[in-house]
Coordinates of C-alpha atoms and ligand atoms in Angstrom, one line a residue:
M148 CA 17.3 -2.8 -23.5
S149 CA 16.9 -6.5 -22.4
Q150 CA 18.2 -6.7 -18.7
D151 CA 21.6 -8.2 -19.4
E152 CA 22.0 -5.0 -21.3
R153 CA 20.6 -2.9 -18.8
L154 CA 23.4 -4.9 -16.6
N155 CA 25.8 -4.4 -18.8
H156 CA 24.9 -0.6 -19.6
I157 CA 25.7 -0.4 -15.6
K158 CA 28.0 -1.8 -15.0
T159 CA 30.4 -0.3 -17.3
K160 CA 29.2 3.3 -15.9
A161 CA 29.2 1.9 -12.6
D162 CA 32.7 -0.2 -12.5
L163 CA 31.2 -3.0 -10.5
S164 CA 31.7 -6.5 -10.3
N165 CA 30.2 -9.6 -11.9
E166 CA 29.1 -10.2 -8.2
E167 CA 27.7 -7.4 -8.1
I168 CA 26.1 -7.2 -11.1
E169 CA 25.1 -11.3 -10.2
L170 CA 23.3 -9.1 -6.2
L171 CA 21.4 -6.8 -9.0
R172 CA 20.6 -10.0 -11.4
N173 CA 18.3 -12.2 -8.9
T174 CA 14.6 -11.6 -9.4
G175 CA 13.6 -14.4 -6.4
A176 CA 10.7 -15.1 -6.9
L177 CA 9.7 -13.2 -9.7
K178 CA 9.7 -13.6 -13.3
F179 CA 11.7 -10.5 -14.7
N180 CA 9.2 -9.2 -17.1
T181 CA 6.6 -9.2 -14.2
I182 CA 8.7 -6.7 -12.5
N183 CA 9.9 -5.3 -16.3
G184 CA 6.1 -4.5 -15.6
M185 CA 5.7 -3.1 -12.5
V186 CA 8.3 -0.2 -12.9
E187 CA 10.7 1.5 -15.9
N188 CA 14.4 0.2 -16.7
A189 CA 13.8 -2.8 -13.5
I190 CA 17.1 -4.2 -13.6
G191 CA 15.8 -7.4 -10.3
I192 CA 14.2 -6.4 -7.0
F193 CA 15.1 -5.6 -4.1
P194 CA 15.0 -8.4 -1.3
L195 CA 13.3 -7.8 2.1
P196 CA 13.1 -10.3 5.4
I197 CA 9.5 -11.5 5.5
G198 CA 8.8 -12.5 9.3
I199 CA 5.3 -13.9 10.5
A200 CA 3.9 -11.8 14.0
T201 CA 1.8 -14.8 16.3
N202 CA -0.9 -14.3 18.8
F203 CA -2.7 -12.2 17.1
V204 CA -7.0 -12.7 17.3
I205 CA -8.9 -10.4 15.4
N206 CA -12.0 -9.9 15.8
S207 CA -12.7 -13.0 17.7
K208 CA -10.0 -14.8 14.8
E209 CA -6.9 -15.5 14.6
Y210 CA -4.4 -15.0 11.9
L211 CA -0.6 -15.4 11.2
I212 CA 0.8 -11.5 9.7
P213 CA 3.6 -11.0 7.6
M214 CA 5.6 -8.8 8.3
A215 CA 7.9 -7.4 5.9
I216 CA 10.6 -5.0 7.3
E217 CA 14.7 -4.9 7.6
E218 CA 14.3 -3.8 11.7
P219 CA 14.7 -5.9 14.5
S220 CA 13.2 -6.5 17.9
V221 CA 9.5 -5.1 15.5
I222 CA 7.6 -8.6 14.3
A223 CA 8.7 -10.1 17.8
A224 CA 7.6 -6.9 19.5
A225 CA 3.7 -7.5 17.7
S226 CA 3.9 -10.5 18.5
N227 CA 4.3 -10.0 22.3
A228 CA 1.9 -7.2 22.7
A229 CA -1.1 -9.4 20.4
K230 CA -0.6 -12.3 23.0
I231 CA -0.6 -9.7 25.6
A232 CA -3.6 -8.7 24.1
S233 CA -5.7 -11.9 23.7
K234 CA -5.9 -12.0 27.1
G235 CA -8.2 -9.5 26.9
G236 CA -10.6 -10.1 24.9
G237 CA -8.2 -9.3 21.4
F238 CA -8.8 -6.5 19.0
I239 CA -11.8 -5.5 18.3
A240 CA -11.2 -3.6 14.8
H241 CA -14.2 -2.7 12.4
A242 CA -13.6 -0.5 9.1
D243 CA -15.5 1.9 6.9
D244 CA -16.7 1.1 4.1
S245 CA -14.1 1.6 1.3
I246 CA -15.2 5.5 0.2
M247 CA -11.6 6.9 -1.3
I248 CA -12.0 10.6 -2.5
G249 CA -11.5 12.0 -6.0
Q250 CA -10.5 16.0 -6.2
V251 CA -11.0 17.8 -9.7
Q252 CA -9.6 21.3 -9.2
L253 CA -12.2 24.5 -11.2
I254 CA -11.1 27.9 -11.5
P255 CA -13.8 30.0 -12.3
T256 CA -13.6 32.0 -15.6
V257 CA -12.9 35.9 -14.6
T258 CA -15.8 37.8 -15.4
T259 CA -14.9 40.9 -13.4
T260 CA -15.0 44.1 -15.1
A261 CA -11.1 45.0 -14.4
S262 CA -10.6 42.1 -16.6
R263 CA -13.4 40.4 -18.7
S264 CA -11.6 37.7 -20.6
S265 CA -12.4 34.4 -21.2
S266 CA -9.1 33.0 -20.1
L267 CA -8.0 31.5 -16.8
M268 CA -5.1 34.6 -15.6
T269 CA -5.4 36.5 -18.2
T270 CA -5.8 39.9 -15.3
N271 CA -3.8 42.9 -15.1
T272 CA -3.3 41.1 -11.2
N273 CA -2.3 38.2 -11.9
H274 CA -5.6 37.5 -8.9
N275 CA -8.5 35.1 -10.4
S276 CA -11.5 37.8 -8.7
S277 CA -14.4 35.9 -9.2
N278 CA -17.4 37.5 -6.0
K279 CA -18.8 35.6 -4.3
S280 CA -21.6 35.1 -5.9
E281 CA -19.9 33.4 -9.4
I282 CA -18.6 31.0 -6.9
D283 CA -22.3 30.4 -5.9
N284 CA -23.5 30.2 -9.2
I285 CA -20.5 28.0 -10.3
T286 CA -21.6 25.8 -6.6
N287 CA -25.3 25.2 -8.3
L288 CA -25.1 24.4 -11.5
I289 CA -22.2 21.8 -10.5
Y290 CA -24.8 20.7 -7.9
N291 CA -28.3 20.6 -10.5
N292 CA -25.9 18.3 -12.6
R293 CA -24.7 16.3 -9.6
N294 CA -26.8 13.4 -10.8
K295 CA -25.0 13.9 -14.4
I296 CA -21.3 13.8 -13.4
I297 CA -22.0 10.8 -10.7
S298 CA -23.3 8.7 -14.0
L299 CA -20.8 10.1 -16.2
A300 CA -18.3 8.9 -13.6
N301 CA -20.3 5.5 -13.7
T302 CA -19.2 4.9 -17.0
K303 CA -15.8 4.4 -16.4
S304 CA -16.0 1.7 -13.7
N305 CA -18.2 -1.7 -13.8
F306 CA -17.2 -2.8 -10.2
A307 CA -16.8 0.5 -8.6
K308 CA -19.4 3.2 -7.6
C309 CA -19.5 7.3 -6.9
I310 CA -22.0 7.4 -4.7
D311 CA -21.9 11.3 -3.7
I312 CA -20.3 15.4 -4.9
K313 CA -19.0 17.3 -2.7
I314 CA -18.1 20.8 -2.8
K315 CA -15.4 23.0 -1.6
H316 CA -14.5 27.0 -1.9
V317 CA -11.1 27.8 -1.0
I318 CA -8.6 31.0 -1.7
D319 CA -4.9 30.6 -2.6
E320 CA -3.0 32.2 0.1
S321 CA 0.4 30.9 -1.5
I322 CA 2.5 33.5 -2.6
N323 CA 1.2 33.5 -5.7
N324 CA -2.2 34.7 -4.6
L325 CA -4.0 32.9 -7.6
G326 CA -7.7 33.8 -6.1
Q327 CA -10.0 31.9 -5.6
M328 CA -11.2 27.6 -6.7
I329 CA -14.0 26.0 -6.3
I330 CA -12.8 22.0 -6.0
V331 CA -14.9 19.3 -6.7
E332 CA -14.7 16.1 -4.7
I333 CA -16.4 12.9 -6.0
L334 CA -16.0 9.7 -3.5
V335 CA -16.2 6.6 -4.7
D336 CA -16.8 3.6 -3.2
T337 CA -14.1 1.4 -4.5
K338 CA -14.8 -2.6 -3.0
D339 CA -12.2 -4.4 -2.9
A340 CA -9.9 -1.9 -4.0
M341 CA -7.0 0.2 -2.8
G342 CA -9.1 3.0 -5.9
A343 CA -6.9 4.7 -7.2
N344 CA -6.9 4.2 -10.6
V345 CA -10.3 4.0 -11.0
V346 CA -10.9 7.0 -9.2
N347 CA -8.0 8.9 -11.2
T348 CA -10.2 7.4 -14.1
M349 CA -13.3 9.2 -12.8
C350 CA -12.1 12.6 -12.2
E351 CA -10.4 12.7 -15.8
A352 CA -13.6 11.7 -16.9
I353 CA -16.1 14.2 -15.7
A354 CA -13.7 16.5 -15.5
P355 CA -14.4 18.2 -19.5
E356 CA -18.5 18.0 -18.7
I357 CA -17.5 20.2 -15.4
E358 CA -15.7 23.0 -18.0
S359 CA -18.8 23.0 -20.1
L360 CA -21.1 23.4 -17.3
T361 CA -19.3 26.8 -15.6
S362 CA -17.5 27.9 -18.2
G363 CA -14.2 27.2 -16.1
K364 CA -10.7 25.6 -16.2
V365 CA -10.3 22.1 -14.7
I366 CA -6.6 21.9 -13.2
L367 CA -5.6 19.5 -11.6
K368 CA -7.9 15.7 -11.4
I369 CA -7.0 13.3 -8.9
L370 CA -7.7 11.3 -6.3
S371 CA -6.5 12.6 -2.6
N372 CA -4.3 10.1 0.1
Y373 CA -6.2 11.3 2.4
A374 CA -8.5 8.5 2.9
T375 CA -11.0 10.9 5.7
E376 CA -14.3 8.3 4.3
R377 CA -11.9 5.6 4.9
L378 CA -11.3 5.5 8.5
V379 CA -10.5 1.8 10.4
R380 CA -11.2 1.5 14.6
C381 CA -9.1 -1.3 17.0
K382 CA -9.6 -1.5 20.4
A383 CA -7.2 -3.8 22.1
I384 CA -7.3 -4.0 26.3
F385 CA -4.1 -5.4 27.9
P386 CA -5.3 -6.6 31.4
R387 CA -3.0 -5.1 34.2
D388 CA -1.5 -7.7 35.5
L389 CA -0.1 -9.4 32.5
I390 CA 2.1 -6.2 31.7
G391 CA 3.2 -5.1 35.2
G392 CA 1.0 -4.2 36.8
E393 CA -0.1 -0.6 38.1
D394 CA 2.7 1.7 38.2
I395 CA 4.1 0.6 34.7
L396 CA 0.4 1.3 33.5
K397 CA 0.4 4.3 34.7
R398 CA 4.0 4.8 33.3
I399 CA 2.6 3.9 29.6
L400 CA 0.3 6.8 30.5
F401 CA 2.6 9.8 30.5
A402 CA 4.8 8.3 27.7
Y403 CA 1.3 8.9 25.9
A404 CA 0.4 12.2 27.7
M405 CA 3.8 12.3 26.0
A406 CA 3.6 11.7 23.0
Y407 CA -0.6 13.7 22.8
T408 CA 0.8 16.9 23.5
D409 CA 4.3 17.2 22.3
V410 CA 4.9 16.8 18.2
H411 CA 9.0 15.3 18.6
R412 CA 8.0 12.4 20.8
A413 CA 4.4 12.2 18.8
V414 CA 6.8 11.9 15.7
T415 CA 8.2 9.4 17.1
H416 CA 5.7 7.9 18.9
N417 CA 3.9 7.2 15.8
K418 CA 6.8 5.8 13.7
G419 CA 6.3 3.2 16.1
I420 CA 3.2 2.1 14.9
M421 CA 3.5 2.8 11.2
N422 CA 7.0 0.0 11.7
G423 CA 3.6 -2.3 12.5
M424 CA 1.3 -1.1 9.6
D425 CA 4.3 -0.8 6.9
S426 CA 6.2 -4.1 7.3
V427 CA 2.4 -5.6 6.9
A428 CA 1.5 -3.0 4.1
T429 CA 4.8 -3.7 1.8
A430 CA 4.2 -8.1 3.1
T431 CA 0.4 -6.8 0.9
G432 CA 1.4 -4.8 -2.0
Q433 CA 0.1 -1.9 0.1
D434 CA 0.5 1.7 -1.8
F435 CA 2.4 2.6 2.2
R436 CA 3.8 6.0 1.1
A437 CA -0.5 6.9 0.9
I438 CA -1.5 5.6 4.6
E439 CA 1.5 6.9 5.3
A440 CA 0.9 10.8 4.2
G441 CA -2.8 9.9 5.1
C442 CA -1.9 8.6 8.9
H443 CA 0.3 11.6 9.7
A444 CA -2.3 14.3 8.0
Y445 CA -4.9 12.6 10.6
A446 CA -2.7 12.9 13.6
C447 CA -2.7 16.9 12.7
R448 CA -6.5 17.1 12.5
D449 CA -7.0 19.2 15.3
G450 CA -3.8 21.6 13.9
H451 CA -1.3 19.9 16.3
Y452 CA 0.6 16.4 15.5
R453 CA -0.2 14.2 18.1
A454 CA 0.0 10.3 18.5
L455 CA -2.0 8.1 16.3
T456 CA -3.4 6.0 19.1
K457 CA -4.8 6.7 22.4
W458 CA -4.1 5.2 25.7
Y459 CA -6.4 5.0 29.0
Q460 CA -6.9 2.8 32.1
D461 CA -10.6 0.9 32.0
S462 CA -12.8 0.4 35.3
N463 CA -11.7 -2.7 36.1
G464 CA -8.0 -1.3 36.0
D465 CA -6.3 -2.5 32.7
L466 CA -4.8 -0.5 30.2
V467 CA -7.0 0.6 27.2
G468 CA -4.8 1.2 23.2
E469 CA -7.5 2.4 21.0
I470 CA -6.4 3.8 16.8
E471 CA -8.2 5.2 14.6
V472 CA -6.6 6.4 10.8
P473 CA -7.3 6.9 7.2
M474 CA -6.8 3.1 5.4
A475 CA -6.7 3.3 1.9
V476 CA -6.0 -0.8 0.9
G477 CA -6.8 -3.7 -1.8
T478 CA -7.2 -7.3 -1.8
V479 CA -7.9 -6.8 -5.7
G480 CA -5.4 -5.0 -8.3
G481 CA -2.5 -3.3 -8.3
I482 CA -0.4 -6.0 -7.3
T483 CA -2.4 -8.3 -5.5
N484 CA -2.9 -10.3 -8.8
S485 CA 0.8 -9.8 -10.0
H486 CA 3.0 -10.5 -7.2
P487 CA 3.3 -14.1 -5.9
V488 CA 5.3 -13.5 -2.8
V489 CA 2.0 -10.6 -2.1
K490 CA -0.9 -13.1 -3.0
T491 CA 0.5 -15.5 -0.8
C492 CA 0.9 -13.6 2.2
L493 CA -2.7 -12.4 1.6
K494 CA -3.9 -16.0 1.5
L495 CA -1.9 -17.0 4.5
M496 CA -3.2 -14.2 6.6
N497 CA -6.8 -16.3 4.8
V498 CA -7.9 -12.4 3.9
S499 CA -10.9 -12.2 2.3
N500 CA -11.9 -8.5 1.6
A501 CA -10.3 -4.7 1.8
K502 CA -11.8 -3.8 5.0
E503 CA -10.6 -6.7 7.0
L504 CA -6.8 -6.5 5.5
A505 CA -7.3 -2.9 7.1
T506 CA -8.6 -3.7 10.5
I507 CA -5.3 -6.3 10.2
I508 CA -3.0 -3.3 9.6
A509 CA -4.7 -1.2 12.8
A510 CA -4.1 -4.0 15.0
S511 CA -0.8 -4.4 14.0
G512 CA 0.4 -0.9 14.9
L513 CA -1.7 -0.5 17.9
A514 CA 0.4 -4.0 18.9
Q515 CA 3.7 -2.4 17.4
N516 CA 2.9 0.9 20.1
F517 CA 1.8 -0.8 22.7
S518 CA 5.0 -3.0 22.6
A519 CA 7.2 0.3 22.3
I520 CA 5.7 2.1 24.9
R521 CA 5.4 -0.6 27.3
A522 CA 9.5 -0.9 26.8
L523 CA 10.0 3.0 26.8
S524 CA 7.8 3.4 30.2
D525 CA 9.9 0.7 31.4
E526 CA 14.1 -1.1 31.0
G527 CA 14.1 1.6 27.7
I528 CA 13.8 -0.8 24.3
Q529 CA 18.0 -1.5 23.7
K530 CA 18.3 -4.4 26.1
G531 CA 15.7 -6.2 23.5
H532 CA 16.9 -4.5 20.5
M533 CA 20.2 -5.7 20.8
K534 CA 20.0 -8.7 22.4
L535 CA 17.8 -9.0 18.5
H536 CA 20.5 -6.8 16.6
S537 CA 23.0 -9.2 17.4
K538 CA 22.5 -11.8 14.9
N539 CA 23.2 -8.7 12.6
I540 CA 25.5 -8.0 14.1
A541 CA 27.1 -11.7 13.3
I542 CA 26.0 -12.1 10.5
I543 CA 27.9 -8.1 9.9
A544 CA 31.4 -9.6 11.7
G545 CA 31.3 -12.7 8.3
A546 CA 29.5 -15.3 11.1
T547 CA 27.7 -17.8 8.4
E548 CA 25.3 -19.7 9.9
E549 CA 24.9 -21.6 13.5
K550 CA 28.4 -19.5 13.6
I551 CA 25.5 -17.0 13.7
E552 CA 23.5 -17.6 16.9
L553 CA 26.5 -18.8 18.8
V554 CA 28.3 -15.8 18.2
S555 CA 25.3 -13.0 19.1
R556 CA 23.9 -15.4 22.3
K557 CA 28.0 -14.7 23.4
M558 CA 27.6 -10.9 23.2
V559 CA 23.9 -10.7 24.9
E560 CA 26.1 -12.3 27.6
E561 CA 28.7 -10.6 28.0
K562 CA 26.6 -8.0 27.5
N563 CA 29.1 -6.5 24.3
V564 CA 27.1 -6.3 21.1
S565 CA 29.7 -5.3 18.6
V566 CA 31.4 -5.7 15.4
S567 CA 34.8 -5.5 17.0
R568 CA 33.9 -8.0 19.8
A569 CA 31.7 -10.5 17.0
R570 CA 35.3 -10.4 15.1
E571 CA 36.8 -12.0 18.1
I572 CA 34.3 -14.5 19.0
L573 CA 33.9 -15.0 15.5
E574 CA 37.7 -15.9 15.6
T575 CA 37.9 -18.0 18.5
L576 CA 35.5 -20.1 17.2
N577 CA 37.6 -20.7 13.8
K578 CA 40.5 -21.1 15.6
T579 CA 38.3 -23.9 17.9
S580 CA 36.7 -25.6 14.5
N581 CA 39.8 -25.7 12.8
H582 CA 42.6 -27.5 15.3
C583 CA 39.2 -29.8 16.0
Ligands
MEV66 C1 11.6 2.7 16.2 O1 12.0 2.3 15.3 C2 10.1 1.9 16.9 C3 10.1 3.6 18.4 O2 11.3 4.7 18.7 C4 8.9 4.1 18.8 C5 8.7 4.9 19.5 O3 10.1 5.2 20.1 O4 7.4 4.4 20.4 C6 11.3 2.5 19.4

């Protein structure tokens, strides 16, 4: 269907008004053909605000950081944290090379006396009972043909490079009790690309070779979003005197202790970090779901879900924050070449490669976390949040143009930020302006 046909179809089905259809038809800075090439059954775009986080100095370079997010306070909080961090020397960050992991799941063919069948899962018990020596044989076969497999993978890309192979041996402990399997992992340097497509292509390319070498059966062939070989680390010093002194600093350490030890707090602590990281990831066209999934798994790497940041006091008495997370992002490929807003955001940051982008995203997460726990340790977040949210409330109440600011300011002064109060203030303003 064309865009018109799709819109007409949903208009009839859902009884939408002409105004509603026009809202959905809007494609903003994008051409319909572009969005139609990105997703199926496209009808329009979903707009989000983009704001600019300021004051960021990362590895001695100043950045203006675009953040696409609907939540008030996030951009102000990041900018404020970055200002304080800049007085402590700015953010110091380092990203690993862009090594992604691809997984090929190999099921050994069952050759036990219980069932000498050459096909998969044909034993009476539905249990793949390969023994240790069979698994060892297969492992050796793959390692002995390591170079051949790597070369085969490398025929599939002119920029990414498969550099190594690792093998894992796992046993299904789910309710299906399927027994033993081998996971062949390829390590691929995807350079400035996030790398999902190239890694998936490589995994699919080597699968037949792995099957023929081992007489096993390959099932899954897919990239892992747990990018543990592609970590980014970022650190910043927040001078004690600029954050409110020793008492606040100690309170922040208590906030961190709670997020380290208690999972219910850890999730919210990490959600604040993702406010910063996801909004930059969205503005720069990254797969933020992949980043989220990887970060949350990393938060559980010792078996307990914990804070993704660390906070401590250094020998000068200042507060130090650190973050370490997997960060699979790209400055080429995906929608970085086709989405005009994404292209402009990358240009705005003057970012030259994927590793640099990873450092910016990590710094945004750390900054966001600082501001959240700084506010929570002191006056709470609602005061600042409601102040910024008041403009939103004014708009919901029907304020437009300069009346948004007037209504919002009055509600904040009165410490009563609500839609009903906004409507009353607006009514008074409208009466006054009609009168004039
Ligand atoms: C709100 O979006 C994020 C916070 O809840 C994060 C936190 O509690 O650390 C403020």
